[in-house]
Short mmCIF file of C-alpha atoms in Angstrom, two decimals:
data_model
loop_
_atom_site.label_atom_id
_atom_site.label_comp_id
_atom_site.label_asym_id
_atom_site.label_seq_id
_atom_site.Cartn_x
_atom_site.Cartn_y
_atom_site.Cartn_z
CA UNK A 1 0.00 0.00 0.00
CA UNK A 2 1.30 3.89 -1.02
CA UNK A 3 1.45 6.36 1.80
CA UNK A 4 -0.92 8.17 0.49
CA UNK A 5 -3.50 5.14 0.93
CA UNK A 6 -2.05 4.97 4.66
CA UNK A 7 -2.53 7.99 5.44
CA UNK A 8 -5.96 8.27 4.54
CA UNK A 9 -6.84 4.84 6.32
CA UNK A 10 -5.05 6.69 9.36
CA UNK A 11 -7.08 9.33 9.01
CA UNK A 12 -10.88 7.14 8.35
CA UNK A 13 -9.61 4.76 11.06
CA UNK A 14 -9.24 7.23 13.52
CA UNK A 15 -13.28 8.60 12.39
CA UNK A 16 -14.63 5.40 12.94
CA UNK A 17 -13.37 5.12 16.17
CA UNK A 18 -15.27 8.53 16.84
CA UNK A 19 -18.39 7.59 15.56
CA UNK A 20 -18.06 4.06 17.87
CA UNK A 21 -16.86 6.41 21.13
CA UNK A 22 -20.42 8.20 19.93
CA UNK A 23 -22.26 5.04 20.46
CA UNK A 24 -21.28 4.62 24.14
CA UNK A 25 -20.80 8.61 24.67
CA UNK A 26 -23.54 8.55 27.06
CA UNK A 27 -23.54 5.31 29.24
CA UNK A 28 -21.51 6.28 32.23
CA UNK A 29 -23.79 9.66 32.38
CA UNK A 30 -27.18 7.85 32.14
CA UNK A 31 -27.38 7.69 35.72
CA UNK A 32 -26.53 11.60 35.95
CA UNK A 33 -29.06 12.65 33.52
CA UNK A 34 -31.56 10.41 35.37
CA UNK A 35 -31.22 12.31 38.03
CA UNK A 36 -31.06 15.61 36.80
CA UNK A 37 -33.73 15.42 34.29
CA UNK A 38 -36.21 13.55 36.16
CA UNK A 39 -36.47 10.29 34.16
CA UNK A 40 -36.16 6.46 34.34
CA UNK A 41 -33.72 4.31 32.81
CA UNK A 42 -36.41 3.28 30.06
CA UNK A 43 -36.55 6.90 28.98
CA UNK A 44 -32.96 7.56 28.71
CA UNK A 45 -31.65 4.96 26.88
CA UNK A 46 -33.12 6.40 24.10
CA UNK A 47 -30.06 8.55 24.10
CA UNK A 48 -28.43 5.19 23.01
CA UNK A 49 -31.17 3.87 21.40
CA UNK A 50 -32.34 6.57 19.46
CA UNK A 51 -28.60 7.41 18.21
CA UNK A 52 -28.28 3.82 16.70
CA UNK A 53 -31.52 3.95 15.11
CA UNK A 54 -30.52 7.13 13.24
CA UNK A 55 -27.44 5.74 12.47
CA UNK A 56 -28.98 2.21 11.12
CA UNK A 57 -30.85 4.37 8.49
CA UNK A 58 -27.98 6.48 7.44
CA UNK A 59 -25.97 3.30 6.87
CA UNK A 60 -28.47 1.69 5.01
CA UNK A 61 -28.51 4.91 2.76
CA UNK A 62 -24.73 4.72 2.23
CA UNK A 63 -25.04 2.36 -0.50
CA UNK A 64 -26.91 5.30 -2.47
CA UNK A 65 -24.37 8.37 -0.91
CA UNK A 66 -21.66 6.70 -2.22
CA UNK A 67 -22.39 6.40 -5.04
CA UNK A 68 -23.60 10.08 -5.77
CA UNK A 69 -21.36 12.12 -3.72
CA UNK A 70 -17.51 12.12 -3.28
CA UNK A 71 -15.55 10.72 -1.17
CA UNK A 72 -14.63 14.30 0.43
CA UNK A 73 -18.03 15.85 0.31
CA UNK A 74 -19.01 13.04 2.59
CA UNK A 75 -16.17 12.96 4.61
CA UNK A 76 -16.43 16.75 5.97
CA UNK A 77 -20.51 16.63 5.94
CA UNK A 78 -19.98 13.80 8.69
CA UNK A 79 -17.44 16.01 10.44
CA UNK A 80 -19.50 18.98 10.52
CA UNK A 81 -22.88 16.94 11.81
CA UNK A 82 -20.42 15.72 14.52
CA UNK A 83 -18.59 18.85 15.58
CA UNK A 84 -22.09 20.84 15.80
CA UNK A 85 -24.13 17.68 17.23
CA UNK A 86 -21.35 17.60 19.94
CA UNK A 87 -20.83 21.15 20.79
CA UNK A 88 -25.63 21.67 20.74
CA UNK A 89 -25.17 18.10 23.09
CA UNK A 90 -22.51 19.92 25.77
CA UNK A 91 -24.71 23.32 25.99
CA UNK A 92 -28.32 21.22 26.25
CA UNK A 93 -30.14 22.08 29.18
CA UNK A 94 -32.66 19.46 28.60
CA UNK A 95 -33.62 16.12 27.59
CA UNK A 96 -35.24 17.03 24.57
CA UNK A 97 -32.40 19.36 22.74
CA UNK A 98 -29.57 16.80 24.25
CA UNK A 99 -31.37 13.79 22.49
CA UNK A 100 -31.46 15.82 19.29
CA UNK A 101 -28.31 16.92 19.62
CA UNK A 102 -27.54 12.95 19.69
CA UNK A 103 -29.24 12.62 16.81
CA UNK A 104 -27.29 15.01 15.07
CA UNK A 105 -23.86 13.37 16.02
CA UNK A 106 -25.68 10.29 14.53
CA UNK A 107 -26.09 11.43 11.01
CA UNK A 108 -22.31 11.83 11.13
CA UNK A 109 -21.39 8.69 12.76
CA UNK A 110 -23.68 7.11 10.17
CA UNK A 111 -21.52 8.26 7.13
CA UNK A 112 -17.75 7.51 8.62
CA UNK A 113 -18.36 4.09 9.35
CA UNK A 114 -19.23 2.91 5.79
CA UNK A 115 -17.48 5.15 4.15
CA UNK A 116 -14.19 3.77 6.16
CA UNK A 117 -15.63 0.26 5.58
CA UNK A 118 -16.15 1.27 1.51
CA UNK A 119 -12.57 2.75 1.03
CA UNK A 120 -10.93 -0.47 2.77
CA UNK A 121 -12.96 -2.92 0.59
CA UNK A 122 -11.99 -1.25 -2.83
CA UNK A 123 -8.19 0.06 -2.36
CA UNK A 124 -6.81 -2.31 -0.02
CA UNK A 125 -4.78 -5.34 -1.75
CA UNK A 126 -7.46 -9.00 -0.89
CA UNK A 127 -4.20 -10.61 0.82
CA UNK A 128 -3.97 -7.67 3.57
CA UNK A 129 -8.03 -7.20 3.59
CA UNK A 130 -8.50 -9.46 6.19
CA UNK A 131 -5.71 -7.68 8.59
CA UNK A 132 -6.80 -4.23 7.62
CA UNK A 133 -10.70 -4.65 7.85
CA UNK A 134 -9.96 -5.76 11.31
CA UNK A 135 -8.19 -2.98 12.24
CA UNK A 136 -11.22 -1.03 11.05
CA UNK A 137 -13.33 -2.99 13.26
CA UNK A 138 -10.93 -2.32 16.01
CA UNK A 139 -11.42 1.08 16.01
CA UNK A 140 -15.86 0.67 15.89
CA UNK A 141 -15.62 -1.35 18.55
CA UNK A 142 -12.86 0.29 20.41
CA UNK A 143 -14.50 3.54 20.60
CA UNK A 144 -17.71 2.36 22.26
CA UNK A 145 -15.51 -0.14 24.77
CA UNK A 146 -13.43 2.92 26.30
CA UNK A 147 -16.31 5.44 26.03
CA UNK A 148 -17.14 4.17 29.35
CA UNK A 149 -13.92 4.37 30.91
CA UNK A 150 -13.23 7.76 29.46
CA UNK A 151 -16.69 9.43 30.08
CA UNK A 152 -16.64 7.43 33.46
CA UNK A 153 -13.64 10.09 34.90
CA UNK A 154 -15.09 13.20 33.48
CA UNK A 155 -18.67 12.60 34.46
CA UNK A 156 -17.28 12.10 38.01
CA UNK A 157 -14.84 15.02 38.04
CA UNK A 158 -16.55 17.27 35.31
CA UNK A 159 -20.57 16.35 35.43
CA UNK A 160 -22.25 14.73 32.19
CA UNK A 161 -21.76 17.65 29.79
CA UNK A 162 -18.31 17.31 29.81
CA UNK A 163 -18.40 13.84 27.86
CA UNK A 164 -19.14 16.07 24.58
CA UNK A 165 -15.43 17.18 24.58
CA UNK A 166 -13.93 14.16 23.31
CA UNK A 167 -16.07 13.81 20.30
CA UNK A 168 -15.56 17.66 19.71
CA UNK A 169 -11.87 17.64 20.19
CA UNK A 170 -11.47 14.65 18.07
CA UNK A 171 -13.65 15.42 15.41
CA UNK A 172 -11.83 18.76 14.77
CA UNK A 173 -8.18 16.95 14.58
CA UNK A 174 -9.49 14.86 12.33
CA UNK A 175 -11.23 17.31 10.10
CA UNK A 176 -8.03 19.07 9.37
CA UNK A 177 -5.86 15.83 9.09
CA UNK A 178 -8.56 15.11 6.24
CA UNK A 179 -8.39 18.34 4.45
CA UNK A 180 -4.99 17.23 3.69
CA UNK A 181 -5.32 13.63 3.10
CA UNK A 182 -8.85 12.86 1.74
CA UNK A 183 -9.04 12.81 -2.32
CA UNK A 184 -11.17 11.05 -4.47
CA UNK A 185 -10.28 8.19 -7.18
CA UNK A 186 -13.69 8.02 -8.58
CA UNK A 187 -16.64 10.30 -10.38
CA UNK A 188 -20.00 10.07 -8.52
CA UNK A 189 -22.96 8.44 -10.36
CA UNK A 190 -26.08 10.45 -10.27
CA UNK A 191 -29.12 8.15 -9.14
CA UNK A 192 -32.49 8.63 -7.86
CA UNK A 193 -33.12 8.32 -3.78
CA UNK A 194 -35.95 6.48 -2.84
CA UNK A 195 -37.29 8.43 -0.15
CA UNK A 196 -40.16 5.58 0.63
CA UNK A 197 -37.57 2.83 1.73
CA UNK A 198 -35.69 4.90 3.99
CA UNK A 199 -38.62 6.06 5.90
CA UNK A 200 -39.93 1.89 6.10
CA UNK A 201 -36.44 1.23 7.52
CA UNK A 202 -36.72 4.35 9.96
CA UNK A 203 -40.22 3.23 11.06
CA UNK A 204 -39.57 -0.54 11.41
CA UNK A 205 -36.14 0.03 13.55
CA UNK A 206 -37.99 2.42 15.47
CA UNK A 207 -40.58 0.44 16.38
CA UNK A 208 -38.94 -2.57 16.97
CA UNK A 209 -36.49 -1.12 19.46
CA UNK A 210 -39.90 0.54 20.93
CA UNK A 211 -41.23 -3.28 21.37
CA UNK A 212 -38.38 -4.94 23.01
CA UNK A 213 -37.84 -2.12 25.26
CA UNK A 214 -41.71 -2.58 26.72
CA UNK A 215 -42.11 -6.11 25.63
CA UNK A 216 -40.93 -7.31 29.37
CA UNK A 217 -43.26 -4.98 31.20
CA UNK A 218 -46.63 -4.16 28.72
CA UNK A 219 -46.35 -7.74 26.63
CA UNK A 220 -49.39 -6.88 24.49
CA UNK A 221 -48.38 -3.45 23.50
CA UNK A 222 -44.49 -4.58 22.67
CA UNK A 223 -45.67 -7.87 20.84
CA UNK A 224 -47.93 -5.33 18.75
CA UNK A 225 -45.18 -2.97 18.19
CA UNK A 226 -42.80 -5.44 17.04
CA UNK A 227 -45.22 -7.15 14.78
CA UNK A 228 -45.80 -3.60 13.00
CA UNK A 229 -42.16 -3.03 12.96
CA UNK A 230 -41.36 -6.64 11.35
CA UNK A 231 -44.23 -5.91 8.47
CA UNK A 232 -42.53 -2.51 7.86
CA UNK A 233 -39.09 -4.39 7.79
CA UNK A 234 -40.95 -6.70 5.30
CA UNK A 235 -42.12 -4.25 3.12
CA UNK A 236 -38.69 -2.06 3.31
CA UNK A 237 -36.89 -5.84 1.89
CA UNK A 238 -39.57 -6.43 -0.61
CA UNK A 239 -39.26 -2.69 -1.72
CA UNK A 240 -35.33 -3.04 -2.43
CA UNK A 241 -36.17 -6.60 -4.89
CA UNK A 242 -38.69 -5.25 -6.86
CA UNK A 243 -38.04 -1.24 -7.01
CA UNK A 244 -35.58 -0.20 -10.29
CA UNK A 245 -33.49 2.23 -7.84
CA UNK A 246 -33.00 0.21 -4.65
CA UNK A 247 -31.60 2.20 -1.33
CA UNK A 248 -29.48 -1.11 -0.87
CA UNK A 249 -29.40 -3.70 -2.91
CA UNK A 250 -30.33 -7.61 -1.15
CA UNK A 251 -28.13 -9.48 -3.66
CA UNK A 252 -25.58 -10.32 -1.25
CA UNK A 253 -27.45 -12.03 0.66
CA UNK A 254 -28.57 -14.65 -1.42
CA UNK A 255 -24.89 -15.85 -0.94
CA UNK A 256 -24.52 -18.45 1.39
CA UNK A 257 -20.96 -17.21 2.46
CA UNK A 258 -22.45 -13.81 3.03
CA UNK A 259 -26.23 -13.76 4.89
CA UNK A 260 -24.44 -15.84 8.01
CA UNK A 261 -21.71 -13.82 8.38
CA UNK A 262 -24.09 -10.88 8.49
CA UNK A 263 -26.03 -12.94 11.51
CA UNK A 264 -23.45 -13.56 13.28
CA UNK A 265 -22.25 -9.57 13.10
CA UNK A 266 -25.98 -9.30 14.62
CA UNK A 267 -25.50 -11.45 17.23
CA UNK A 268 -21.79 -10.56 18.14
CA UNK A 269 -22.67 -7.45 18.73
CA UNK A 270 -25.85 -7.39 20.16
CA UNK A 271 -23.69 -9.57 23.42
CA UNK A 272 -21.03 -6.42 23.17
CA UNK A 273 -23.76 -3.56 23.06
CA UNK A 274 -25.43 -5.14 26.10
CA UNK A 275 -22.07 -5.49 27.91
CA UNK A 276 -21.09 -1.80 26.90
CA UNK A 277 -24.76 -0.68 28.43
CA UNK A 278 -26.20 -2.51 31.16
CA UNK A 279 -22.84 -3.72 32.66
CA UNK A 280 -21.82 -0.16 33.61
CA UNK A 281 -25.39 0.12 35.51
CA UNK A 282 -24.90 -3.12 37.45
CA UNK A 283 -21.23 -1.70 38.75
CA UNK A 284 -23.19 1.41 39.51
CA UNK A 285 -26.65 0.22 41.24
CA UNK A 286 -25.51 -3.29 42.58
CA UNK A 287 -21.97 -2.64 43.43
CA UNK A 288 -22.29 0.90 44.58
CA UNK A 289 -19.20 1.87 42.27
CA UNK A 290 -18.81 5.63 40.92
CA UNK A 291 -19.05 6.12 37.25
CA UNK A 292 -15.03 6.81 37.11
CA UNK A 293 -14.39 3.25 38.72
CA UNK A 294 -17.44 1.13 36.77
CA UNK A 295 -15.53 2.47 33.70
CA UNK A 296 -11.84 1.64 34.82
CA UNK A 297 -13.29 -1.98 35.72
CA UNK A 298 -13.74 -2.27 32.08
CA UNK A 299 -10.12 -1.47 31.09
CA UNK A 300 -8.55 -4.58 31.35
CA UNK A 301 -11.64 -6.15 28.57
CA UNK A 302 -11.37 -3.69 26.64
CA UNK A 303 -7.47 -4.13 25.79
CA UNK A 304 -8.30 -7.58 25.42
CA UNK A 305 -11.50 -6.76 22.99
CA UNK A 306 -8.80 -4.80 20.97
CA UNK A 307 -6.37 -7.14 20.97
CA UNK A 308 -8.49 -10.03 20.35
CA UNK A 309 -9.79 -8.34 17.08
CA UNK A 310 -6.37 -7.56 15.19
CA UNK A 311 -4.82 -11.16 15.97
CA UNK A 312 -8.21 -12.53 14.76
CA UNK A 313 -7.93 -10.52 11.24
CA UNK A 314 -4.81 -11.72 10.59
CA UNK A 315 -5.32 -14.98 11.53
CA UNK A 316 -8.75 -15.21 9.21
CA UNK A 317 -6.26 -13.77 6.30
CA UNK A 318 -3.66 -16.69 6.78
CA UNK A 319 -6.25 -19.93 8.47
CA UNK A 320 -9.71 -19.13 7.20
CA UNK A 321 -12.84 -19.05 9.68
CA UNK A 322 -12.21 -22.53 11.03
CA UNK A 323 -11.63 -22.72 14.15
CA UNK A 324 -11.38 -19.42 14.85
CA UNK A 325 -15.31 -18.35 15.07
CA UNK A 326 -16.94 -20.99 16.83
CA UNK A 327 -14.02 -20.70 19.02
CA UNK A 328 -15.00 -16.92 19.84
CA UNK A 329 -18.83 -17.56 20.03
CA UNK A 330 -17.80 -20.18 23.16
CA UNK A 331 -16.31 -18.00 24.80
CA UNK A 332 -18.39 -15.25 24.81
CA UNK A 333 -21.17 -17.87 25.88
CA UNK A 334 -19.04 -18.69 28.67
CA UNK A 335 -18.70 -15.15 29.77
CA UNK A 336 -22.45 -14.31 29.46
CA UNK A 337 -22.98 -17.52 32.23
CA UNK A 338 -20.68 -16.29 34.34
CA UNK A 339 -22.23 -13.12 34.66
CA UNK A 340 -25.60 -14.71 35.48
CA UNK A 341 -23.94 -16.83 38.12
CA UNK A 342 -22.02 -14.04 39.33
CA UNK A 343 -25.24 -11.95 39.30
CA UNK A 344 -27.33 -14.22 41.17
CA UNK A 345 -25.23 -15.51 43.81
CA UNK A 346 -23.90 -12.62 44.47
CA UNK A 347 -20.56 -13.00 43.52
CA UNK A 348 -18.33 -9.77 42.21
CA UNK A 349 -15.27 -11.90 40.82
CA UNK A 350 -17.29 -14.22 38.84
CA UNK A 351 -19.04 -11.46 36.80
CA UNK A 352 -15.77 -9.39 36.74
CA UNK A 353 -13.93 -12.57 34.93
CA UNK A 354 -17.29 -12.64 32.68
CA UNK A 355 -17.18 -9.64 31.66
CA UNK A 356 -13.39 -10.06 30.31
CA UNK A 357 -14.44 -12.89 28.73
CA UNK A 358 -17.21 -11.44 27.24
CA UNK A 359 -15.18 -9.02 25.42
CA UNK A 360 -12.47 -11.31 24.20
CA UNK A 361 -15.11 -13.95 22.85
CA UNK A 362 -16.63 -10.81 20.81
CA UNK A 363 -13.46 -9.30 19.58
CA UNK A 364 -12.25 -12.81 18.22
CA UNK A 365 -15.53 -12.93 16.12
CA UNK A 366 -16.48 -9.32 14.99
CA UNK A 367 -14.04 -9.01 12.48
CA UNK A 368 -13.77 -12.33 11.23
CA UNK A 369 -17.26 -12.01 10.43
CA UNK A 370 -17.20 -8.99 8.48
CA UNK A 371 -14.47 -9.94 6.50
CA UNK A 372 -15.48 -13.61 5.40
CA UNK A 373 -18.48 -12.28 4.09
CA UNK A 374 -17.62 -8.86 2.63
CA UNK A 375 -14.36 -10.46 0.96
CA UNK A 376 -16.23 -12.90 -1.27
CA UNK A 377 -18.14 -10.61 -2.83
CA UNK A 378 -17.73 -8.99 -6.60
CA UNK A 379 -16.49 -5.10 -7.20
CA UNK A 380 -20.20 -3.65 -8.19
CA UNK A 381 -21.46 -5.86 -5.02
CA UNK A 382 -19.05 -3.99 -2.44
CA UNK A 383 -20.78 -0.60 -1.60
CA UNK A 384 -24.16 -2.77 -1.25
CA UNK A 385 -22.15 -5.24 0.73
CA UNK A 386 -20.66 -2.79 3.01
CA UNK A 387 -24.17 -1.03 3.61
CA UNK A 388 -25.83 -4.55 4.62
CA UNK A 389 -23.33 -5.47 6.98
CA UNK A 390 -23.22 -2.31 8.62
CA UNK A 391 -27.08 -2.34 8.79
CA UNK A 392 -26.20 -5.69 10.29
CA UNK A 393 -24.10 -4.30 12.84
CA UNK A 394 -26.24 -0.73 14.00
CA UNK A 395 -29.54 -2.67 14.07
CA UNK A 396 -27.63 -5.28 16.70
CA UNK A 397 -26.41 -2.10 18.32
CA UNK A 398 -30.52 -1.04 18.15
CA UNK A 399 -31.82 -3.85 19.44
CA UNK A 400 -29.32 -4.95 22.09
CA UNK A 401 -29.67 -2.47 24.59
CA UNK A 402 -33.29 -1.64 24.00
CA UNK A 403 -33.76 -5.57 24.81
CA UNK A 404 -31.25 -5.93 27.71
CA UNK A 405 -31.90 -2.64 29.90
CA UNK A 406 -35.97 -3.14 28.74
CA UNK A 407 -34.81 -6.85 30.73
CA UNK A 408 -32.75 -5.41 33.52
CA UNK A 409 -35.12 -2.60 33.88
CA UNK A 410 -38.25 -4.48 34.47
CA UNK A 411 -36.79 -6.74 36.62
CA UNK A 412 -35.64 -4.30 39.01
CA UNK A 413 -38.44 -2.60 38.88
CA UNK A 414 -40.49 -5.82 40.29
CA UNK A 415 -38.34 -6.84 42.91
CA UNK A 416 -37.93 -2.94 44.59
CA UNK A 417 -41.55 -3.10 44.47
CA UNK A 418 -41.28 -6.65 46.25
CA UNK A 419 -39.39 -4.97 48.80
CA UNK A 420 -35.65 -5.76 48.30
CA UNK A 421 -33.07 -3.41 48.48
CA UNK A 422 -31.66 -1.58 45.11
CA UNK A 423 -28.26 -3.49 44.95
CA UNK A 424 -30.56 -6.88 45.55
CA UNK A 425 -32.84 -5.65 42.84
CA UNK A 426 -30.24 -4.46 40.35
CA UNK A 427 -28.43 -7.72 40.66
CA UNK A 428 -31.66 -9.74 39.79
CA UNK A 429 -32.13 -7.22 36.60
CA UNK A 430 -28.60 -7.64 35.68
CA UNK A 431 -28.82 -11.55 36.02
CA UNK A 432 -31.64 -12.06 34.12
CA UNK A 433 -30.74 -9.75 31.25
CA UNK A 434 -27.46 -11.76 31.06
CA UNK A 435 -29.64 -14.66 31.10
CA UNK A 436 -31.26 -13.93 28.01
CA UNK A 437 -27.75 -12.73 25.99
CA UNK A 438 -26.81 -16.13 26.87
CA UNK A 439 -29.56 -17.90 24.77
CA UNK A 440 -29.31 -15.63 21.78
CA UNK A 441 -25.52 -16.10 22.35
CA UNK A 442 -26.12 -20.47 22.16
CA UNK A 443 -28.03 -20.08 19.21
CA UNK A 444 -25.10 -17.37 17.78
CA UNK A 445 -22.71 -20.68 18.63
CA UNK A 446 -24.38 -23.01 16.97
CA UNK A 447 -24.34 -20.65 13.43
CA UNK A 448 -20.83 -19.79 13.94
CA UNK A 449 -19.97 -23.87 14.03
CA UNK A 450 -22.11 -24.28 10.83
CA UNK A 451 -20.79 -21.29 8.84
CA UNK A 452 -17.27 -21.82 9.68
CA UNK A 453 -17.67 -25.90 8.76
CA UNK A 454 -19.25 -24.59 5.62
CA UNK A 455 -16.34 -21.95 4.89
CA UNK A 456 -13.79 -24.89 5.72
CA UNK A 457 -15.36 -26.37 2.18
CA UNK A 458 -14.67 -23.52 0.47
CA UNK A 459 -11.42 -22.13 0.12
CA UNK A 460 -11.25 -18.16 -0.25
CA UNK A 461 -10.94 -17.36 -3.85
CA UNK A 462 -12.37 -19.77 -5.68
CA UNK A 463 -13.96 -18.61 -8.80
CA UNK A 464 -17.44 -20.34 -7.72
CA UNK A 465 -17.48 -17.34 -5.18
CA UNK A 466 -17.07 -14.71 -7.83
CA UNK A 467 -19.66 -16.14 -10.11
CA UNK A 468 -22.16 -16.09 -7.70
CA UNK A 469 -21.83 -12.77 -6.20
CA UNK A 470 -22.06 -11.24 -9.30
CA UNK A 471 -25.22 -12.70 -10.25
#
């Protein structure tokens, strides 16, 4: 690779990890705002919630925006939504303005991580994709893993506001690094937008997240929402096959070495968006822990999340998927019961050494994922490729902590109401929401054995896979 290709990977590398930090940006302040503003866990999630949601729908756009725009017209409109979403979220005085505000540094977030994703995919050399993809996941999942432990210190020292000035400070390093270093290669394609399909993929996320958030404590009314937001979802897929201008098209997933990869992205990270969320409330509610030490109790899994994830990329590149996912599925599984034990029992160490393995099991998987589906497809597949497995990945990041603190929540809620004592209570919410990762996360196992028995079969770069991506 030419330094000029580093440089701008340097540059895109260090924006995804931004728009990741975003994801998380909030989570060690929740209780804070909570308090300030009146309002119950349920209600302030959104600020998590509501940020992937918006970000979902810009990703599945991206196909389109890439397409028609440059490379550097997208690039600094993503800056700019950050830097102002950030500097309207510090000066919010309310719930209201801070969650648009979020929503704001959303539309941003939802540009750099495809458009990182895109640039890797069609410049990088295929025997270094593998390595450099996961160094791209790295940073996604980096960024939300030490937003806790950063945002922990200042909300402590500095109050919740103050959690805006890494995004801000960030975003405008970046911005000038990338009016150096960001040029485009290619002419944008003028192409009609199809307004409909966005708004079906805006309503169906929506209501979806609505659903599992309330499903545990109003069953009819979540059941109802999430059977409106799967017929929206429905309509949103059937739109894209039969429409001549598709927002994203489904091609890729009529690949077999492409729609389980995309899964397992769903389920990976739906087990790491639920550790990023509710695990910083348990240290908080049931342990009695600050905010600055519930995040530095996550330092030592986040290093090995990060670590995890670059030695997994390069080992995909050189070993293939075998045994290498299944392998990270088991032990996130293992970490998830753990947690419950831990939970339950009480006992502290037992959901401490989850936790850690937790992370690891999800950094050895993310990235191999990705790659070993995005990597077999054609050239005029990758931008559509890209888009799906991001939408993959945001509407995990949607649905996991709606469904986990919706979980923890309610349970909580009961057993206060029971009569025990918050820490009691919290640790019963925090058990049982485990509980349920762990189940998704068994079925996640079981996929990850298939796929990568499957891949075993089928060596990478065999012109079988080329044919049939291109179809």
């Amino acid at each position: 690779m030419g330094s000029s290709l580093r440089m701008l990977l340097v540059v895109l590398y260090g924006c995804a990890f931004i728009a990741g930090f975003n994801e998380n940006l909030m989570n060690m302040a929740l209780v804070s705002i909570m308090g300030q503003f009146a309002i119950d866990a349920v209600v302030a999630q959104w600020l998590v919630t509501g940020y992937m949601i918006v970000v979902t729908v810009v990703v599945a756009c991206m196909a389109y925006l890439y397409r028609r725009f440059s490379l550097r017209a997208l690039f600094f409109a993503a800056a700019a939504l950050n830097i102002a979403g950030s500097l309207g979220g510090m000066a919010s005085g309310g719930f209201v303005p801070l969650l648009l505000f979020r929503i704001v540094q959303a539309l941003g977030a939802g540009v750099f991580i495809p458009l990182m994703m895109n640039v890797v995919v069609e410049r990088v050399p295929r025997q270094n994709l593998g390595a450099c993809l996961a160094l791209g996941s790295s940073m996604i999942t980096i960024g939300p893993a030490t937003a806790p432990i950063v945002t922990g210190f200042l909300v402590s020292r500095f109050g919740w506001a103050s959690v805006f000035c890494v995004p801000l400070d960030f975003g405008v390093l970046f911005a000038i690094l990338g009016w150096f270093v960001v040029r485009d290669e290619r002419q944008p394609v003028r192409g009609r937008f199809d307004g409909l399909s966005a708004l079906l993929m805006a309503g169906g996320v929506t209501l979806l997240s609505v659903g599992l958030a309330a499903v545990s404590s109003q069953p009819v009314a979540g059941l109802g929402e999430m059977a409106l937001a799967v017929a929206l979802l429905a309509a949103f897929a059937l739109r894209q096959q039969r429409c001549s201008h598709p927002l994203v098209s489904l091609k890729p997933l009529r690949l077999r070495a492409f729609w389980p990869a995309a899964v397992l992205v769903m389920v990976t990270m739906m087990t790491y968006f639920s550790l990023s969320v509710v695990t910083p409330l348990y240290f908080e509610q049931a342990a009695g822990m600050s905010a600055s030490m519930a995040g530095l109790m996550l330092l030592l899994p986040v290093c090995a999340h990060a670590g995890a994830a670059v030695v997994s990329g390069r080992q995909l590149d050189r070993r293939g998927e075998w045994p290498l996912m299944p392998l990270g599925m088991a032990i996130a599984l293992m970490g998830l019961l753990m947690m419950v034990a831990g939970a339950l029992l009480p006992v502290m160490p037992l959901v401490v050494g989850g936790v850690f393995l937790g992370y690891l099991g999800t950094g050895m998987l993310l990235s191999p994922s990705q790659t070993a589906g995005l990597r077999r497809l054609s050239p005029q597949l990758h931008s559509h490729g890209v888009s799906l497995m991001g939408m993959a990945l945001q509407l995990a990041a949607c649905l996991g902590p709606a469904l986990y603190v919706g979980v923890m929540s309610s349970v909580t809620g009961a057993a206060q109401q029971a009569g025990a004592p918050l820490a009691w209570a919290a640790s019963q919410g925090f058990g049982t929401a485990m509980a349920v990762a762990a189940v998704i996360c068994a079925c996640g196992l079981a996929a990850a054995a298939a796929y990568a028995a499957f891949m075993r079969k089928r060596p990478y770069g065999g012109p079988e896979d080329e044919a049939a991506a291109g179809e």
